[in-house]
PDB file of C-alpha atoms in Angstrom:
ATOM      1  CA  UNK A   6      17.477  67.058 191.555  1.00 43.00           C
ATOM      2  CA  UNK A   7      15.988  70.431 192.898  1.00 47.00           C
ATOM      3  CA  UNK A   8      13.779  69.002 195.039  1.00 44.00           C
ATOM      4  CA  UNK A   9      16.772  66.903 197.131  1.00 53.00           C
ATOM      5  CA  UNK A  10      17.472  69.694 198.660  1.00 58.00           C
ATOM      6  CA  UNK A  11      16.133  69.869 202.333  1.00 67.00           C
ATOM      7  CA  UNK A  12      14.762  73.304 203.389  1.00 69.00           C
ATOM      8  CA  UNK A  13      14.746  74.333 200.020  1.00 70.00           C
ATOM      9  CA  UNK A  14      11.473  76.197 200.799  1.00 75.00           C
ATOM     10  CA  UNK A  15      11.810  77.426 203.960  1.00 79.00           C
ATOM     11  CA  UNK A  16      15.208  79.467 202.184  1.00 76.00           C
ATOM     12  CA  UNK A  17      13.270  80.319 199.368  1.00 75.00           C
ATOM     13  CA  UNK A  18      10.697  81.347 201.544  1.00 77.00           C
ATOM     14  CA  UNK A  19      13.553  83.692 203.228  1.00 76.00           C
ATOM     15  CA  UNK A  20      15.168  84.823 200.537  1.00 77.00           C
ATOM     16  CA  UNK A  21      11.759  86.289 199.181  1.00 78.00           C
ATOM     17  CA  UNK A  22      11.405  88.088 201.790  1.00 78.00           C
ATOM     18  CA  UNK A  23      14.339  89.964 201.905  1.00 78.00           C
ATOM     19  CA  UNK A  24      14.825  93.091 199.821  1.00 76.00           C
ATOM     20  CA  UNK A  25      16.175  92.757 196.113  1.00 76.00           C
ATOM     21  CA  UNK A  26      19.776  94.509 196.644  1.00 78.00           C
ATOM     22  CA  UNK A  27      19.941  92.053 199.439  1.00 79.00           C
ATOM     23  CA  UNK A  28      19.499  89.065 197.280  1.00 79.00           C
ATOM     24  CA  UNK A  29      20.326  90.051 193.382  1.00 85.00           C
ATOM     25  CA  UNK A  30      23.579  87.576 193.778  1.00 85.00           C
ATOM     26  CA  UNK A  31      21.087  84.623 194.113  1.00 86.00           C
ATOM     27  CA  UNK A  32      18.824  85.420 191.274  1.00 88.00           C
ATOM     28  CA  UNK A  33      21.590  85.962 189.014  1.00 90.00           C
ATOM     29  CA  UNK A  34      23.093  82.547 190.316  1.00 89.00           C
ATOM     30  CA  UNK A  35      19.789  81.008 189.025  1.00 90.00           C
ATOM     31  CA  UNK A  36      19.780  82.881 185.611  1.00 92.00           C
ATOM     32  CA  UNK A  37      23.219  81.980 184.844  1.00 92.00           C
ATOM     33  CA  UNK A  38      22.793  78.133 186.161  1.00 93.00           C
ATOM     34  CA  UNK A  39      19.641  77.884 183.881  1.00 94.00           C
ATOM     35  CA  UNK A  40      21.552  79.364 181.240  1.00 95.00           C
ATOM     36  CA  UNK A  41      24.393  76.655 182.195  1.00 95.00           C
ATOM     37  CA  UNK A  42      22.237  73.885 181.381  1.00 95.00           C
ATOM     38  CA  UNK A  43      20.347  75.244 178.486  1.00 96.00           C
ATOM     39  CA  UNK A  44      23.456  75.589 176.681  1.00 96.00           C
ATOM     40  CA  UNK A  45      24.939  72.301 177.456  1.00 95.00           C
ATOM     41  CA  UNK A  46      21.125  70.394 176.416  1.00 94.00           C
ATOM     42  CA  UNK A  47      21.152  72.465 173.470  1.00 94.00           C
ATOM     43  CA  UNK A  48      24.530  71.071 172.732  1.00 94.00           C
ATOM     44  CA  UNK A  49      23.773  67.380 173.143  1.00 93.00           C
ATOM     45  CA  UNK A  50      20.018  67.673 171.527  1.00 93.00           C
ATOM     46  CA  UNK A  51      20.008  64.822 169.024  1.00 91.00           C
ATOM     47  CA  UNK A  52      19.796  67.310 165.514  1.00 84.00           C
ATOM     48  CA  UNK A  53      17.719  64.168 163.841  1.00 78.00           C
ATOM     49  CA  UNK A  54      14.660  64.740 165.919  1.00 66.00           C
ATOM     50  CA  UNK A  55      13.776  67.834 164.028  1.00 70.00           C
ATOM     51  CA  UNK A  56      13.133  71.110 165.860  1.00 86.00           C
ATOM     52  CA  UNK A  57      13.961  69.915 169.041  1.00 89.00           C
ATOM     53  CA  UNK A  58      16.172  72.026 170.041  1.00 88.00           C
ATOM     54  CA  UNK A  59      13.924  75.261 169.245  1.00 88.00           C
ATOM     55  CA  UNK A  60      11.161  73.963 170.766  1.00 90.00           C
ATOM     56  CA  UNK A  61      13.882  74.194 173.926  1.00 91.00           C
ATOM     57  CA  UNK A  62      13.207  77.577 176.373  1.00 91.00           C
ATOM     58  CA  UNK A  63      14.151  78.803 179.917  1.00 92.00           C
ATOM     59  CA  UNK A  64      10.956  79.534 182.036  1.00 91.00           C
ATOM     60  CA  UNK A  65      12.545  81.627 185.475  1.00 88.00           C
ATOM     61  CA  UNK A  66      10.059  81.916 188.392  1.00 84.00           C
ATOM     62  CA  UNK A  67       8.515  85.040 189.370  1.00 81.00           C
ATOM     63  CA  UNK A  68      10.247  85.809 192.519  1.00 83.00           C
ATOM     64  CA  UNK A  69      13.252  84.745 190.205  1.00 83.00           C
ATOM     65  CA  UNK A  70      14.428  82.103 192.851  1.00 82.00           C
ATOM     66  CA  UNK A  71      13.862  79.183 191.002  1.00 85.00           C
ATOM     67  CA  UNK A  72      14.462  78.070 187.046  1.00 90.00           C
ATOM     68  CA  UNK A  73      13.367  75.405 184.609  1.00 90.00           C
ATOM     69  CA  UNK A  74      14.849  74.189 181.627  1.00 93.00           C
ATOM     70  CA  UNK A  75      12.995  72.334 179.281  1.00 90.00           C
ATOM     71  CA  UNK A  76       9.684  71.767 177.393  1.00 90.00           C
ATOM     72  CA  UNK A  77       6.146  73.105 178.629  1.00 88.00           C
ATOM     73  CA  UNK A  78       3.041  73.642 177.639  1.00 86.00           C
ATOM     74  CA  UNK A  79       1.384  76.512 179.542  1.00 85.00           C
ATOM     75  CA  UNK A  80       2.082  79.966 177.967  1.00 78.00           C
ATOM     76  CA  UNK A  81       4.280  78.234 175.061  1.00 78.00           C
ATOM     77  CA  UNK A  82       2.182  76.350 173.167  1.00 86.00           C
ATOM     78  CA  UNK A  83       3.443  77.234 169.542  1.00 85.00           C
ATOM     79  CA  UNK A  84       6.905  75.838 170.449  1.00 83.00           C
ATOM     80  CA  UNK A  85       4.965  72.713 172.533  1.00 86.00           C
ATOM     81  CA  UNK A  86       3.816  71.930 169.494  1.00 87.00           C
ATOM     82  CA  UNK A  87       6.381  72.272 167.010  1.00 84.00           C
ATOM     83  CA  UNK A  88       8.202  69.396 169.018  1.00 86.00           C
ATOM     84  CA  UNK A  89       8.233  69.452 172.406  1.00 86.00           C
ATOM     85  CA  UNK A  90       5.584  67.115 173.206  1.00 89.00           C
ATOM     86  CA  UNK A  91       8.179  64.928 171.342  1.00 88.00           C
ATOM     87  CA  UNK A  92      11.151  65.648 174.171  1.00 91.00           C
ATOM     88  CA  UNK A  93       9.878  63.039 176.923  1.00 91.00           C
ATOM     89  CA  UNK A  94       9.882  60.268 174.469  1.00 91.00           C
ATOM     90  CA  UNK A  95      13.403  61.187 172.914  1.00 92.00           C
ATOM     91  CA  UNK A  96      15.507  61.430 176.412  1.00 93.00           C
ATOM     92  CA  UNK A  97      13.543  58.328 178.231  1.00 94.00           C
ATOM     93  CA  UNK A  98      12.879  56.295 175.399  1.00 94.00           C
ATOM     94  CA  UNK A  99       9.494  54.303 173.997  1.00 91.00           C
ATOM     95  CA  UNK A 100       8.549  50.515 174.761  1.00 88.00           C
ATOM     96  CA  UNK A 101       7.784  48.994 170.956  1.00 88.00           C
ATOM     97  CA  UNK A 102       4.389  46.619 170.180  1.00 87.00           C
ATOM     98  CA  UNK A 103       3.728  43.624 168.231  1.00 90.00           C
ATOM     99  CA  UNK A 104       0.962  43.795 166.064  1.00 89.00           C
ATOM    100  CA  UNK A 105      -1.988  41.883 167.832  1.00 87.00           C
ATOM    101  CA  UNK A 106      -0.989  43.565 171.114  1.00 86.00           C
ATOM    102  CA  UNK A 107      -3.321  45.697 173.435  1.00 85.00           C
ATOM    103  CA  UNK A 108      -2.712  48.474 174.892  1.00 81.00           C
ATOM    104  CA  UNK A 109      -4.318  50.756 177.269  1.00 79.00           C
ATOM    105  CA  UNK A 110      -3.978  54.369 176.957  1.00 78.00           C
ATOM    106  CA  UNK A 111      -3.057  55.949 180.460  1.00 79.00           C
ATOM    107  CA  UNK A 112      -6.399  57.328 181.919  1.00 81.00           C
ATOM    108  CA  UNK A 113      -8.496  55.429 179.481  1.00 81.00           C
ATOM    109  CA  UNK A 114     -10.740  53.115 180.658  1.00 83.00           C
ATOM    110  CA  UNK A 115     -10.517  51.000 176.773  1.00 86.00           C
ATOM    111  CA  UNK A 116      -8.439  49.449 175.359  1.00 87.00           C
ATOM    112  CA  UNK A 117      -7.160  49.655 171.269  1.00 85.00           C
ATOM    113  CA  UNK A 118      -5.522  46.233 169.275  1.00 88.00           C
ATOM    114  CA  UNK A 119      -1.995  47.463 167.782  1.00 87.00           C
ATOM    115  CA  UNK A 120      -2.555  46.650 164.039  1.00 90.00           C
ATOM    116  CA  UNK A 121       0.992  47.291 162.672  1.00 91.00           C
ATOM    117  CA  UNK A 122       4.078  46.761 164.423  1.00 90.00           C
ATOM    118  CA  UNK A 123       5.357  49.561 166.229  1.00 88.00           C
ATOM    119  CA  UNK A 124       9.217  49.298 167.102  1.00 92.00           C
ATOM    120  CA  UNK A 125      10.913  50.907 170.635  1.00 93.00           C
ATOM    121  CA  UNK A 126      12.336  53.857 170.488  1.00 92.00           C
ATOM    122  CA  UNK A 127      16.015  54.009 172.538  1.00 94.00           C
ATOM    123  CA  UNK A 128      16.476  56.666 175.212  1.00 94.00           C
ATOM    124  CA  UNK A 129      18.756  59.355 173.759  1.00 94.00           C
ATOM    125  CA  UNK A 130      19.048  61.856 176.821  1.00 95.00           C
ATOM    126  CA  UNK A 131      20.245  65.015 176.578  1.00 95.00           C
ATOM    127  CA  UNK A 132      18.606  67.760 179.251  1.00 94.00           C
ATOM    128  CA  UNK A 133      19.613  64.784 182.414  1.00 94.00           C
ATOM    129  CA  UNK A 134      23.241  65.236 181.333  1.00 96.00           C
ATOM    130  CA  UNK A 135      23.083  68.818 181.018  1.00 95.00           C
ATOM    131  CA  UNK A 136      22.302  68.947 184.273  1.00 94.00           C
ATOM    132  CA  UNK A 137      24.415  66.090 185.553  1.00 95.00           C
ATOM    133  CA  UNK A 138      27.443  68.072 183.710  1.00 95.00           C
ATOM    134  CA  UNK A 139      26.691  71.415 185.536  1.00 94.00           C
ATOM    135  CA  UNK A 140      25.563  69.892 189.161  1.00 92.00           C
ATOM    136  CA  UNK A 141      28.598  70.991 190.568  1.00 93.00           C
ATOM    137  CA  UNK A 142      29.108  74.501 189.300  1.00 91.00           C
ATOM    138  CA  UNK A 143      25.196  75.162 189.902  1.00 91.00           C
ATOM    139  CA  UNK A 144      25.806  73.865 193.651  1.00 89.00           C
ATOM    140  CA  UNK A 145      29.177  76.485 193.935  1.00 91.00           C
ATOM    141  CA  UNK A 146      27.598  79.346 192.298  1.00 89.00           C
ATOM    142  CA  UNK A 147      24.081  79.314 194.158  1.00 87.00           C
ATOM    143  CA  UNK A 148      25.869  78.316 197.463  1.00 87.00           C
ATOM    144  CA  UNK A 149      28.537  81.397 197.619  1.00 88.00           C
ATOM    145  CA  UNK A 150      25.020  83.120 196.867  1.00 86.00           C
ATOM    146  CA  UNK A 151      22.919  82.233 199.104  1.00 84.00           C
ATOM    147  CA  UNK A 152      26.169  82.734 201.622  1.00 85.00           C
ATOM    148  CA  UNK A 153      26.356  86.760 200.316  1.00 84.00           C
ATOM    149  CA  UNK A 154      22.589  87.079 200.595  1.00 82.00           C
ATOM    150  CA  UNK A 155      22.521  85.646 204.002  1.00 80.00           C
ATOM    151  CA  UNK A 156      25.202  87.107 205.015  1.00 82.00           C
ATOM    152  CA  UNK A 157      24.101  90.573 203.577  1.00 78.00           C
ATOM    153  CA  UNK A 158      20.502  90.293 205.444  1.00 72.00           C
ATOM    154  CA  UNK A 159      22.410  89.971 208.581  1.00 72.00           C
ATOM    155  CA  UNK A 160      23.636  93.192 208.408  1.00 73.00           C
ATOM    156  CA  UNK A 161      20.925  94.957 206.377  1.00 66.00           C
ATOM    157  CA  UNK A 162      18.755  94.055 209.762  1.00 59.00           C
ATOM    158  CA  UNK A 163      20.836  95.571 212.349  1.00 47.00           C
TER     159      UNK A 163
END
């Protein structure tokens, strides 16, 4: 959704360099927005998939212009592995296999015979709404932002 945005670098790029009291509206805007959809995904987690929902964090950017919500890796690998490698497959879904099938692992260059069946899994998203449900208040909040900031650079540099 972020990335729709045109010049969404070139004003990040601008807002960074501009001093912090210039700009402190538009990092709280992120904080809060992140916040926003955290608390709505935490809301619509499905509770039967286990420690989803604590495996769940807020990772804000350095420059504290940009936010993600979700499930990483990188720097939180306790929680990664308590579930949230399991996140991808619970929002989009899983494709099932017969028994007899082959399958190629992405990346692999063999291939493995299924020996059991293996059933699909549905889709059962929960962070796409979160953000789908907040879209509009993140878009109002981070433009009347960006407006102040701007606004306030023009007549920090006079």
């Amino acid at each position: 959704m972020a990335s729709s945005i045109r010049g969404r670098s070139r004003l990040r790029k601008q807002l960074s360099r501009m001093p912090k009291e210039i700009t402190v509206s538009v990092r709280k805007g992120v904080e809060d927005s992140a916040q926003a959809i955290y608390m709505d995904a935490q809301a619509l987690v499905p509770r039967d998939e286990g420690d989803l929902g604590a495996a769940m964090g807020i990772r804000i950017r350095g420059d504290r212009l940009g936010a993600s919500v979700g499930y990483w890796e990188k720097g939180n690998k306790k929680r990664w592995l308590l579930a949230g490698w399991r996140a991808h497959f619970t929002e989009f879904g899983t494709k099932g296999y017969k028994a007899g099938d082959t399958r190629k692992a992405k990346g692999s260059k063999t291939t493995a015979k299924i020996t059991k069946d293996i059933p699909a899994r549905p889709a059962r998203p929960f962070l796409g709404p979160a953000l789908k449900k907040n879209i509009k208040f993140i878009t109002r909040r981070l433009g009347k932002a960006v407006d102040e900031a701007l606004s306030r650079g023009a007549r920090y540099g006079r």
